[in-house]
Amino acid sequence: MAVGIVKDDIYLQHITDDYHPENPRRLEHIYTMLETLDQKGLTYVSPRMATHDEIALNHEPSYIDSIARTSGKPRTQLDGDTVTSQKTYEAALTAVGGALELADAIQSSRVRNGFALVRPPGHHAERSQAMGFCIFNNIAITARYLEQKHNLKNILIVDFDLHHGNGTQHSFYNDKGILYFSTHQYPYYPGTGGYEEIGDGAGRGYTVNIPMSYGMGDEDYLYAFRDILVPVAEAYLPDFILVSAGFDTHYNDPLGDMAVTETGFAAMTRILLDIAEKHCNGKVLFVLEGGYDLKGLASSVRAVIMELKGQSVYPYEKKGEPSTTIVQMTTIIKRLLIPYWGHF
Ligand SMILES: [Zn+2]
């Protein structure tokens, strides 16, 4: 079965500024890279605009209306670093709708897994606030959609963007139906994502934050995945895996201080595929978040797509040991999570 890909020119019509890191050139580079791939095994899934009701699965109607009012206006500043252009509303609706169409395609086995190559990104968007280049929370809406339209019970969201997905975390903080796992540079923008944030009420234990320190690379990320994500997923038994895929942890990224390589992204994808194959028929959907080094972004997305196709172009080779910092951090986190997930 093929890998589903969502791409569309509307995503290039969300115009920020040339100096803004989150600009249309990011996707232009990725779409150009796509043309160089062997198209066999790729299925392009056409996006649509999400409906108001679908967006309202995660956002306040008054907030949705406020974004709708920006339509046709040359420029509206939503927060310090989030702006809209004439077609941003349409692009944002289609970013959500692209992820939803891909979720449907995976659920109905038209494709095996997939990558929604969309913008604007989503994981910082709060229920009624745009934030950090994000307008609608693509991944959070898709999780709610899978719950409500497809009756799925356990949805695992894995967020390996450089930044903590505050919006996603807040959407599900009291909710055990959706497990949010994030690795992120910390302390850093947006300030949330401390290891002690593990959910609240019925959702306690269903938020897992792994703060990453300056300069961490492949072995540290892979250690966090193997030491925490794999055993938690083993106990949680996901029905579907959603991935907030940000590539601003790439060693060349201008916004981040991390050192992840294409090989690291491929190996992280392999772990996610292994979890998905074991527990949910291989159902895993990647949605693009950040990544601001154009070359590194395109080559990292390529590494992920090839892995999704089952053709590793960056075979993993252990490059060293994980740092003692990450080993100590995961030990603390495991101790915190034992009441919810047992010993691991
Ligand atoms: Zn980011």
mmCIF file of C-alpha atoms and ligand atoms in Angstrom:
data_model
loop_
_atom_site.group_PDB
_atom_site.id
_atom_site.type_symbol
_atom_site.label_atom_id
_atom_site.label_comp_id
_atom_site.label_asym_id
_atom_site.label_seq_id
_atom_site.Cartn_x
_atom_site.Cartn_y
_atom_site.Cartn_z
ATOM 1 C CA MET A 1 0.000 0.000 0.000
ATOM 2 C CA ALA A 2 1.133 3.495 -0.814
ATOM 3 C CA VAL A 3 2.250 6.473 1.206
ATOM 4 C CA GLY A 4 -0.343 9.284 1.065
ATOM 5 C CA ILE A 5 0.969 12.776 0.429
ATOM 6 C CA VAL A 6 -0.979 16.017 0.783
ATOM 7 C CA LYS A 7 0.348 18.984 -1.159
ATOM 8 C CA ASP A 8 -1.430 21.946 -2.671
ATOM 9 C CA ASP A 9 -0.602 25.374 -4.059
ATOM 10 C CA ILE A 10 -3.043 27.038 -1.636
ATOM 11 C CA TYR A 11 -0.483 26.401 1.111
ATOM 12 C CA LEU A 12 1.915 28.716 -0.739
ATOM 13 C CA GLN A 13 -0.690 31.504 -0.626
ATOM 14 C CA HIS A 14 -0.330 32.067 3.102
ATOM 15 C CA ILE A 15 2.113 34.938 2.763
ATOM 16 C CA THR A 16 4.130 36.159 5.695
ATOM 17 C CA ASP A 17 7.233 38.218 4.879
ATOM 18 C CA ASP A 18 10.403 37.271 3.049
ATOM 19 C CA TYR A 19 12.376 37.656 6.251
ATOM 20 C CA HIS A 20 9.845 35.606 8.217
ATOM 21 C CA PRO A 21 11.225 32.104 8.811
ATOM 22 C CA GLU A 22 7.796 30.527 8.212
ATOM 23 C CA ASN A 23 7.392 31.555 4.577
ATOM 24 C CA PRO A 24 6.167 29.827 1.385
ATOM 25 C CA ARG A 25 9.727 28.923 0.321
ATOM 26 C CA ARG A 26 9.688 26.151 2.904
ATOM 27 C CA LEU A 27 7.018 24.212 1.044
ATOM 28 C CA GLU A 28 8.364 25.212 -2.381
ATOM 29 C CA HIS A 29 11.600 23.440 -1.456
ATOM 30 C CA ILE A 30 9.744 20.377 -0.207
ATOM 31 C CA TYR A 31 7.471 20.220 -3.282
ATOM 32 C CA THR A 32 10.487 20.485 -5.597
ATOM 33 C CA MET A 33 12.145 17.660 -3.671
ATOM 34 C CA LEU A 34 8.975 15.538 -4.092
ATOM 35 C CA GLU A 35 9.377 15.709 -7.875
ATOM 36 C CA THR A 36 12.777 14.055 -7.610
ATOM 37 C CA LEU A 37 11.332 11.010 -5.807
ATOM 38 C CA ASP A 38 10.313 7.782 -7.504
ATOM 39 C CA GLN A 39 6.555 8.386 -7.668
ATOM 40 C CA LYS A 40 5.778 4.691 -7.447
ATOM 41 C CA GLY A 41 4.384 4.061 -4.006
ATOM 42 C CA LEU A 42 3.209 7.654 -3.501
ATOM 43 C CA THR A 43 -0.489 8.554 -3.668
ATOM 44 C CA TYR A 44 -1.411 12.240 -3.693
ATOM 45 C CA VAL A 45 -4.494 12.834 -1.560
ATOM 46 C CA SER A 46 -6.411 15.994 -2.519
ATOM 47 C CA PRO A 47 -7.142 18.283 0.392
ATOM 48 C CA ARG A 48 -10.386 20.146 0.988
ATOM 49 C CA MET A 49 -11.333 23.034 3.226
ATOM 50 C CA ALA A 50 -12.323 21.881 6.706
ATOM 51 C CA THR A 51 -15.815 22.938 7.770
ATOM 52 C CA HIS A 52 -16.565 25.377 10.581
ATOM 53 C CA ASP A 53 -17.860 22.456 12.681
ATOM 54 C CA GLU A 54 -14.647 20.500 12.155
ATOM 55 C CA ILE A 55 -12.473 23.448 13.218
ATOM 56 C CA ALA A 56 -14.811 23.898 16.195
ATOM 57 C CA LEU A 57 -13.799 20.431 17.433
ATOM 58 C CA ASN A 58 -10.818 22.294 18.924
ATOM 59 C CA HIS A 59 -11.452 26.049 18.616
ATOM 60 C CA GLU A 60 -13.973 28.572 19.913
ATOM 61 C CA PRO A 61 -16.493 29.628 17.236
ATOM 62 C CA SER A 62 -15.766 33.314 17.995
ATOM 63 C CA TYR A 63 -12.054 32.686 17.339
ATOM 64 C CA ILE A 64 -12.805 30.921 14.054
ATOM 65 C CA ASP A 65 -14.970 33.885 13.030
ATOM 66 C CA SER A 66 -12.167 36.311 13.880
ATOM 67 C CA ILE A 67 -9.824 34.429 11.525
ATOM 68 C CA ALA A 68 -12.544 34.300 8.846
ATOM 69 C CA ARG A 69 -12.710 38.105 8.985
ATOM 70 C CA THR A 70 -9.059 38.347 7.901
ATOM 71 C CA SER A 71 -9.984 36.767 4.559
ATOM 72 C CA GLY A 72 -9.302 39.104 1.653
ATOM 73 C CA LYS A 73 -7.332 41.568 3.797
ATOM 74 C CA PRO A 74 -3.706 42.093 2.833
ATOM 75 C CA ARG A 75 -2.336 41.786 6.356
ATOM 76 C CA THR A 76 -3.559 41.202 9.893
ATOM 77 C CA GLN A 77 -1.177 40.765 12.803
ATOM 78 C CA LEU A 78 -2.527 38.032 15.131
ATOM 79 C CA ASP A 79 0.364 37.935 17.584
ATOM 80 C CA GLY A 80 3.986 39.051 17.693
ATOM 81 C CA ASP A 81 5.039 36.601 14.998
ATOM 82 C CA THR A 82 1.802 35.354 13.425
ATOM 83 C CA VAL A 83 0.311 37.242 10.467
ATOM 84 C CA THR A 84 -2.369 36.578 7.879
ATOM 85 C CA SER A 85 -2.594 37.517 4.210
ATOM 86 C CA GLN A 86 -5.568 37.561 1.819
ATOM 87 C CA LYS A 87 -5.716 33.797 1.449
ATOM 88 C CA THR A 88 -4.465 32.699 4.853
ATOM 89 C CA TYR A 89 -7.936 31.731 6.089
ATOM 90 C CA GLU A 90 -8.453 29.506 3.051
ATOM 91 C CA ALA A 91 -4.961 28.008 3.439
ATOM 92 C CA ALA A 92 -5.513 27.364 7.158
ATOM 93 C CA LEU A 93 -8.874 25.658 6.518
ATOM 94 C CA THR A 94 -7.234 23.563 3.798
ATOM 95 C CA ALA A 95 -4.286 22.668 6.056
ATOM 96 C CA VAL A 96 -6.771 21.133 8.492
ATOM 97 C CA GLY A 97 -8.830 19.623 5.658
ATOM 98 C CA GLY A 98 -5.696 18.079 4.139
ATOM 99 C CA ALA A 99 -4.877 16.315 7.381
ATOM 100 C CA LEU A 100 -8.510 15.156 7.723
ATOM 101 C CA GLU A 101 -8.620 13.779 4.161
ATOM 102 C CA LEU A 102 -5.372 11.936 4.773
ATOM 103 C CA ALA A 103 -6.737 10.556 8.046
ATOM 104 C CA ASP A 104 -9.790 9.264 6.147
ATOM 105 C CA ALA A 105 -7.535 7.738 3.463
ATOM 106 C CA ILE A 106 -5.467 5.924 6.095
ATOM 107 C CA GLN A 107 -8.536 4.791 8.057
ATOM 108 C CA SER A 108 -10.154 3.373 4.919
ATOM 109 C CA SER A 109 -6.873 1.686 3.868
ATOM 110 C CA ARG A 110 -6.625 3.670 0.625
ATOM 111 C CA VAL A 111 -3.070 4.459 1.749
ATOM 112 C CA ARG A 112 -1.004 2.838 4.464
ATOM 113 C CA ASN A 113 0.396 5.952 6.152
ATOM 114 C CA GLY A 114 1.061 9.508 5.058
ATOM 115 C CA PHE A 115 2.513 12.979 5.338
ATOM 116 C CA ALA A 116 0.434 16.179 5.111
ATOM 117 C CA LEU A 117 2.857 18.789 3.742
ATOM 118 C CA VAL A 118 0.866 21.835 4.739
ATOM 119 C CA ARG A 119 1.165 25.300 6.215
ATOM 120 C CA PRO A 120 0.389 27.263 8.289
ATOM 121 C CA PRO A 121 1.611 24.908 11.020
ATOM 122 C CA GLY A 122 -0.580 24.215 14.064
ATOM 123 C CA HIS A 123 0.811 22.966 17.355
ATOM 124 C CA HIS A 124 1.132 26.348 19.119
ATOM 125 C CA ALA A 125 -2.450 27.374 18.269
ATOM 126 C CA GLU A 126 -4.592 27.536 21.398
ATOM 127 C CA ARG A 127 -8.345 27.117 21.566
ATOM 128 C CA SER A 128 -8.972 30.803 20.950
ATOM 129 C CA GLN A 129 -5.578 32.251 20.174
ATOM 130 C CA ALA A 130 -3.179 32.177 17.228
ATOM 131 C CA MET A 131 0.417 31.815 18.324
ATOM 132 C CA GLY A 132 3.913 31.087 17.084
ATOM 133 C CA PHE A 133 3.152 31.021 13.301
ATOM 134 C CA CYS A 134 0.117 28.750 13.990
ATOM 135 C CA ILE A 135 -3.550 29.539 13.363
ATOM 136 C CA PHE A 136 -5.635 26.354 13.599
ATOM 137 C CA ASN A 137 -4.234 23.348 15.454
ATOM 138 C CA ASN A 138 -4.138 20.869 12.567
ATOM 139 C CA ILE A 139 -3.067 17.903 14.676
ATOM 140 C CA ALA A 140 -5.458 18.517 17.589
ATOM 141 C CA ILE A 141 -8.433 18.870 15.241
ATOM 142 C CA THR A 142 -7.417 15.667 13.438
ATOM 143 C CA ALA A 143 -7.241 13.806 16.757
ATOM 144 C CA ARG A 144 -10.757 14.944 17.713
ATOM 145 C CA TYR A 145 -11.992 14.064 14.211
ATOM 146 C CA LEU A 146 -10.595 10.526 14.489
ATOM 147 C CA GLU A 147 -12.306 10.166 17.860
ATOM 148 C CA GLN A 148 -15.657 11.452 16.722
ATOM 149 C CA LYS A 149 -15.927 10.439 13.091
ATOM 150 C CA HIS A 150 -14.025 7.161 13.261
ATOM 151 C CA ASN A 151 -14.806 6.233 16.862
ATOM 152 C CA LEU A 152 -11.179 5.641 17.771
ATOM 153 C CA LYS A 153 -10.467 5.401 21.472
ATOM 154 C CA ASN A 154 -6.710 5.796 21.907
ATOM 155 C CA ILE A 155 -4.888 8.328 19.798
ATOM 156 C CA LEU A 156 -1.184 8.905 20.322
ATOM 157 C CA ILE A 157 0.233 12.280 19.307
ATOM 158 C CA VAL A 158 4.015 12.417 19.016
ATOM 159 C CA ASP A 159 5.492 15.908 18.637
ATOM 160 C CA PHE A 160 9.199 16.051 17.787
ATOM 161 C CA ASP A 161 9.265 19.705 16.710
ATOM 162 C CA LEU A 162 11.994 21.819 18.318
ATOM 163 C CA HIS A 163 9.314 23.713 20.237
ATOM 164 C CA HIS A 164 6.798 22.455 22.760
ATOM 165 C CA GLY A 165 3.284 22.110 21.342
ATOM 166 C CA ASN A 166 1.539 24.161 24.024
ATOM 167 C CA GLY A 167 -1.722 24.319 22.079
ATOM 168 C CA THR A 168 -1.918 20.564 21.614
ATOM 169 C CA GLN A 169 -0.994 19.887 25.228
ATOM 170 C CA HIS A 170 -3.673 22.242 26.521
ATOM 171 C CA SER A 171 -6.336 20.699 24.274
ATOM 172 C CA PHE A 172 -5.903 17.277 25.856
ATOM 173 C CA TYR A 173 -4.440 18.007 29.289
ATOM 174 C CA ASN A 174 -7.479 16.582 31.128
ATOM 175 C CA ASP A 175 -8.206 13.904 28.574
ATOM 176 C CA LYS A 176 -6.989 10.327 28.634
ATOM 177 C CA GLY A 177 -8.363 9.474 25.190
ATOM 178 C CA ILE A 178 -5.485 11.318 23.594
ATOM 179 C CA LEU A 179 -1.915 10.839 24.751
ATOM 180 C CA TYR A 180 0.445 13.711 23.992
ATOM 181 C CA PHE A 181 4.186 12.944 23.896
ATOM 182 C CA SER A 182 6.633 15.758 23.123
ATOM 183 C CA THR A 183 10.376 16.198 22.869
ATOM 184 C CA HIS A 184 11.432 19.854 22.744
ATOM 185 C CA GLN A 185 14.253 22.246 23.533
ATOM 186 C CA TYR A 186 13.714 23.511 27.085
ATOM 187 C CA PRO A 187 13.674 26.088 28.494
ATOM 188 C CA TYR A 188 12.727 27.760 25.249
ATOM 189 C CA TYR A 189 9.763 29.205 23.363
ATOM 190 C CA PRO A 190 6.868 28.893 24.253
ATOM 191 C CA GLY A 191 7.907 28.220 27.870
ATOM 192 C CA THR A 192 5.625 25.243 28.536
ATOM 193 C CA GLY A 193 6.636 21.563 28.499
ATOM 194 C CA GLY A 194 8.430 20.976 31.800
ATOM 195 C CA TYR A 195 8.829 17.293 32.659
ATOM 196 C CA GLU A 196 6.492 17.689 35.627
ATOM 197 C CA GLU A 197 3.600 18.612 33.311
ATOM 198 C CA ILE A 198 1.990 15.171 32.980
ATOM 199 C CA GLY A 199 -1.701 16.020 32.624
ATOM 200 C CA ASP A 200 -4.465 16.707 35.113
ATOM 201 C CA GLY A 201 -7.611 15.005 36.404
ATOM 202 C CA ALA A 202 -8.565 12.031 34.231
ATOM 203 C CA GLY A 203 -5.710 13.025 31.911
ATOM 204 C CA ARG A 204 -2.985 12.594 34.516
ATOM 205 C CA GLY A 205 -0.197 10.492 33.024
ATOM 206 C CA TYR A 206 -1.458 11.110 29.472
ATOM 207 C CA THR A 207 0.844 14.048 28.789
ATOM 208 C CA VAL A 208 4.528 13.159 28.552
ATOM 209 C CA ASN A 209 7.110 15.932 28.159
ATOM 210 C CA ILE A 210 10.777 15.283 27.510
ATOM 211 C CA PRO A 211 12.735 18.535 27.833
ATOM 212 C CA MET A 212 15.858 18.427 25.648
ATOM 213 C CA SER A 213 19.008 20.428 26.350
ATOM 214 C CA TYR A 214 21.152 22.562 24.090
ATOM 215 C CA GLY A 215 23.026 20.619 21.426
ATOM 216 C CA MET A 216 21.269 17.270 21.768
ATOM 217 C CA GLY A 217 21.315 15.054 18.705
ATOM 218 C CA ASP A 218 20.235 11.747 17.190
ATOM 219 C CA GLU A 219 21.285 9.464 20.039
ATOM 220 C CA ASP A 220 19.544 11.623 22.643
ATOM 221 C CA TYR A 221 16.270 11.772 20.711
ATOM 222 C CA LEU A 222 16.379 8.063 19.930
ATOM 223 C CA TYR A 223 17.074 7.306 23.578
ATOM 224 C CA ALA A 224 14.033 9.344 24.665
ATOM 225 C CA PHE A 225 11.906 7.514 22.097
ATOM 226 C CA ARG A 226 13.146 4.044 23.062
ATOM 227 C CA ASP A 227 13.249 4.591 26.805
ATOM 228 C CA ILE A 228 9.908 6.361 27.255
ATOM 229 C CA LEU A 229 7.761 6.494 24.110
ATOM 230 C CA VAL A 230 8.015 2.809 23.171
ATOM 231 C CA PRO A 231 7.101 1.380 26.603
ATOM 232 C CA VAL A 232 4.346 3.954 27.196
ATOM 233 C CA ALA A 233 2.866 3.131 23.766
ATOM 234 C CA GLU A 234 3.156 -0.550 24.633
ATOM 235 C CA ALA A 235 0.906 0.048 27.641
ATOM 236 C CA TYR A 236 -1.382 2.600 25.949
ATOM 237 C CA LEU A 237 -2.130 0.541 22.800
ATOM 238 C CA PRO A 238 -2.763 3.347 20.297
ATOM 239 C CA ASP A 239 -5.429 2.965 17.598
ATOM 240 C CA PHE A 240 -3.777 5.650 15.474
ATOM 241 C CA ILE A 241 -0.570 7.697 15.654
ATOM 242 C CA LEU A 242 -0.426 11.367 14.707
ATOM 243 C CA VAL A 243 2.942 13.069 14.402
ATOM 244 C CA SER A 244 3.618 16.800 14.741
ATOM 245 C CA ALA A 245 6.675 16.654 12.522
ATOM 246 C CA GLY A 246 8.904 19.681 12.934
ATOM 247 C CA PHE A 247 12.407 19.746 11.535
ATOM 248 C CA ASP A 248 13.722 22.777 13.412
ATOM 249 C CA THR A 249 15.809 20.325 15.461
ATOM 250 C CA HIS A 250 17.958 19.860 12.335
ATOM 251 C CA TYR A 251 21.619 20.692 12.973
ATOM 252 C CA ASN A 252 21.518 23.572 10.475
ATOM 253 C CA ASP A 253 18.271 25.128 11.614
ATOM 254 C CA PRO A 254 18.515 28.881 12.305
ATOM 255 C CA LEU A 255 15.929 28.815 15.129
ATOM 256 C CA GLY A 256 17.131 25.834 17.121
ATOM 257 C CA ASP A 257 20.207 24.634 18.964
ATOM 258 C CA MET A 258 19.763 20.938 18.307
ATOM 259 C CA ALA A 259 21.840 18.588 16.206
ATOM 260 C CA VAL A 260 19.464 16.039 14.667
ATOM 261 C CA THR A 261 20.500 14.682 11.259
ATOM 262 C CA GLU A 262 18.505 13.133 8.424
ATOM 263 C CA THR A 263 19.596 9.749 9.780
ATOM 264 C CA GLY A 264 18.077 10.658 13.141
ATOM 265 C CA PHE A 265 14.741 11.671 11.579
ATOM 266 C CA ALA A 266 14.682 8.427 9.598
ATOM 267 C CA ALA A 267 15.412 6.373 12.730
ATOM 268 C CA MET A 268 12.719 8.205 14.731
ATOM 269 C CA THR A 269 10.277 7.495 11.904
ATOM 270 C CA ARG A 270 11.269 3.823 11.987
ATOM 271 C CA ILE A 271 10.472 3.639 15.694
ATOM 272 C CA LEU A 272 7.072 5.272 15.095
ATOM 273 C CA LEU A 273 6.369 2.824 12.260
ATOM 274 C CA ASP A 274 7.336 -0.114 14.463
ATOM 275 C CA ILE A 275 4.919 1.056 17.169
ATOM 276 C CA ALA A 276 2.202 1.584 14.539
ATOM 277 C CA GLU A 277 2.784 -1.800 12.925
ATOM 278 C CA LYS A 278 2.641 -3.550 16.248
ATOM 279 C CA HIS A 279 -0.468 -1.840 17.589
ATOM 280 C CA CYS A 280 -2.526 -0.195 14.857
ATOM 281 C CA ASN A 281 -1.975 -1.712 11.447
ATOM 282 C CA GLY A 282 0.741 0.764 10.555
ATOM 283 C CA LYS A 283 -1.607 3.755 10.779
ATOM 284 C CA VAL A 284 0.564 6.815 11.227
ATOM 285 C CA LEU A 285 -0.033 10.323 9.879
ATOM 286 C CA PHE A 286 2.676 12.982 9.842
ATOM 287 C CA VAL A 287 1.702 16.654 9.709
ATOM 288 C CA LEU A 288 4.357 19.287 9.000
ATOM 289 C CA GLU A 289 5.079 21.780 11.773
ATOM 290 C CA GLY A 290 8.379 23.756 11.805
ATOM 291 C CA GLY A 291 11.751 23.506 10.073
ATOM 292 C CA TYR A 292 13.484 26.633 8.781
ATOM 293 C CA ASP A 293 16.700 25.607 7.073
ATOM 294 C CA LEU A 294 15.324 25.107 3.573
ATOM 295 C CA LYS A 295 17.840 22.490 2.484
ATOM 296 C CA GLY A 296 17.787 20.615 5.778
ATOM 297 C CA LEU A 297 13.990 20.735 5.830
ATOM 298 C CA ALA A 298 13.598 19.203 2.349
ATOM 299 C CA SER A 299 16.226 16.501 2.930
ATOM 300 C CA SER A 300 14.723 15.601 6.319
ATOM 301 C CA VAL A 301 11.185 15.351 4.883
ATOM 302 C CA ARG A 302 12.663 13.144 2.151
ATOM 303 C CA ALA A 303 14.271 10.904 4.785
ATOM 304 C CA VAL A 304 10.890 10.505 6.511
ATOM 305 C CA ILE A 305 8.942 9.822 3.306
ATOM 306 C CA MET A 306 11.446 7.198 2.156
ATOM 307 C CA GLU A 307 11.180 5.528 5.543
ATOM 308 C CA LEU A 308 7.359 5.600 5.264
ATOM 309 C CA LYS A 309 7.777 3.908 1.853
ATOM 310 C CA GLY A 310 9.927 1.265 3.507
ATOM 311 C CA GLN A 311 13.040 2.263 1.578
ATOM 312 C CA SER A 312 15.598 3.567 4.046
ATOM 313 C CA VAL A 313 18.001 5.974 2.417
ATOM 314 C CA TYR A 314 19.612 6.841 5.743
ATOM 315 C CA PRO A 315 20.243 3.472 7.396
ATOM 316 C CA TYR A 316 20.788 3.891 11.105
ATOM 317 C CA GLU A 317 24.221 3.415 12.561
ATOM 318 C CA LYS A 318 24.884 4.104 16.202
ATOM 319 C CA LYS A 319 27.114 7.159 16.416
ATOM 320 C CA GLY A 320 27.827 7.213 20.109
ATOM 321 C CA GLU A 321 26.154 7.116 23.469
ATOM 322 C CA PRO A 322 23.239 9.253 24.617
ATOM 323 C CA SER A 323 24.281 12.055 26.959
ATOM 324 C CA THR A 324 24.077 11.529 30.710
ATOM 325 C CA THR A 325 21.679 14.489 30.817
ATOM 326 C CA ILE A 326 19.034 12.665 28.776
ATOM 327 C CA VAL A 327 19.553 9.430 30.680
ATOM 328 C CA GLN A 328 19.045 11.260 33.977
ATOM 329 C CA MET A 329 16.038 13.140 32.630
ATOM 330 C CA THR A 330 14.235 10.025 31.399
ATOM 331 C CA THR A 331 14.924 8.310 34.730
ATOM 332 C CA ILE A 332 13.138 11.136 36.553
ATOM 333 C CA ILE A 333 10.254 11.077 34.078
ATOM 334 C CA LYS A 334 9.810 7.308 34.323
ATOM 335 C CA ARG A 335 9.605 7.576 38.095
ATOM 336 C CA LEU A 336 6.838 10.191 37.699
ATOM 337 C CA LEU A 337 4.922 8.040 35.232
ATOM 338 C CA ILE A 338 5.073 4.714 37.076
ATOM 339 C CA PRO A 339 1.694 5.227 38.808
ATOM 340 C CA TYR A 340 0.056 5.508 35.382
ATOM 341 C CA TRP A 341 2.066 3.134 33.199
ATOM 342 C CA GLY A 342 3.643 0.679 35.623
ATOM 343 C CA HIS A 343 7.318 -0.061 35.834
ATOM 344 C CA PHE A 344 9.340 0.315 32.678
HETATM 345 ZN ZN ZN B 1 9.029 24.614 15.957
#
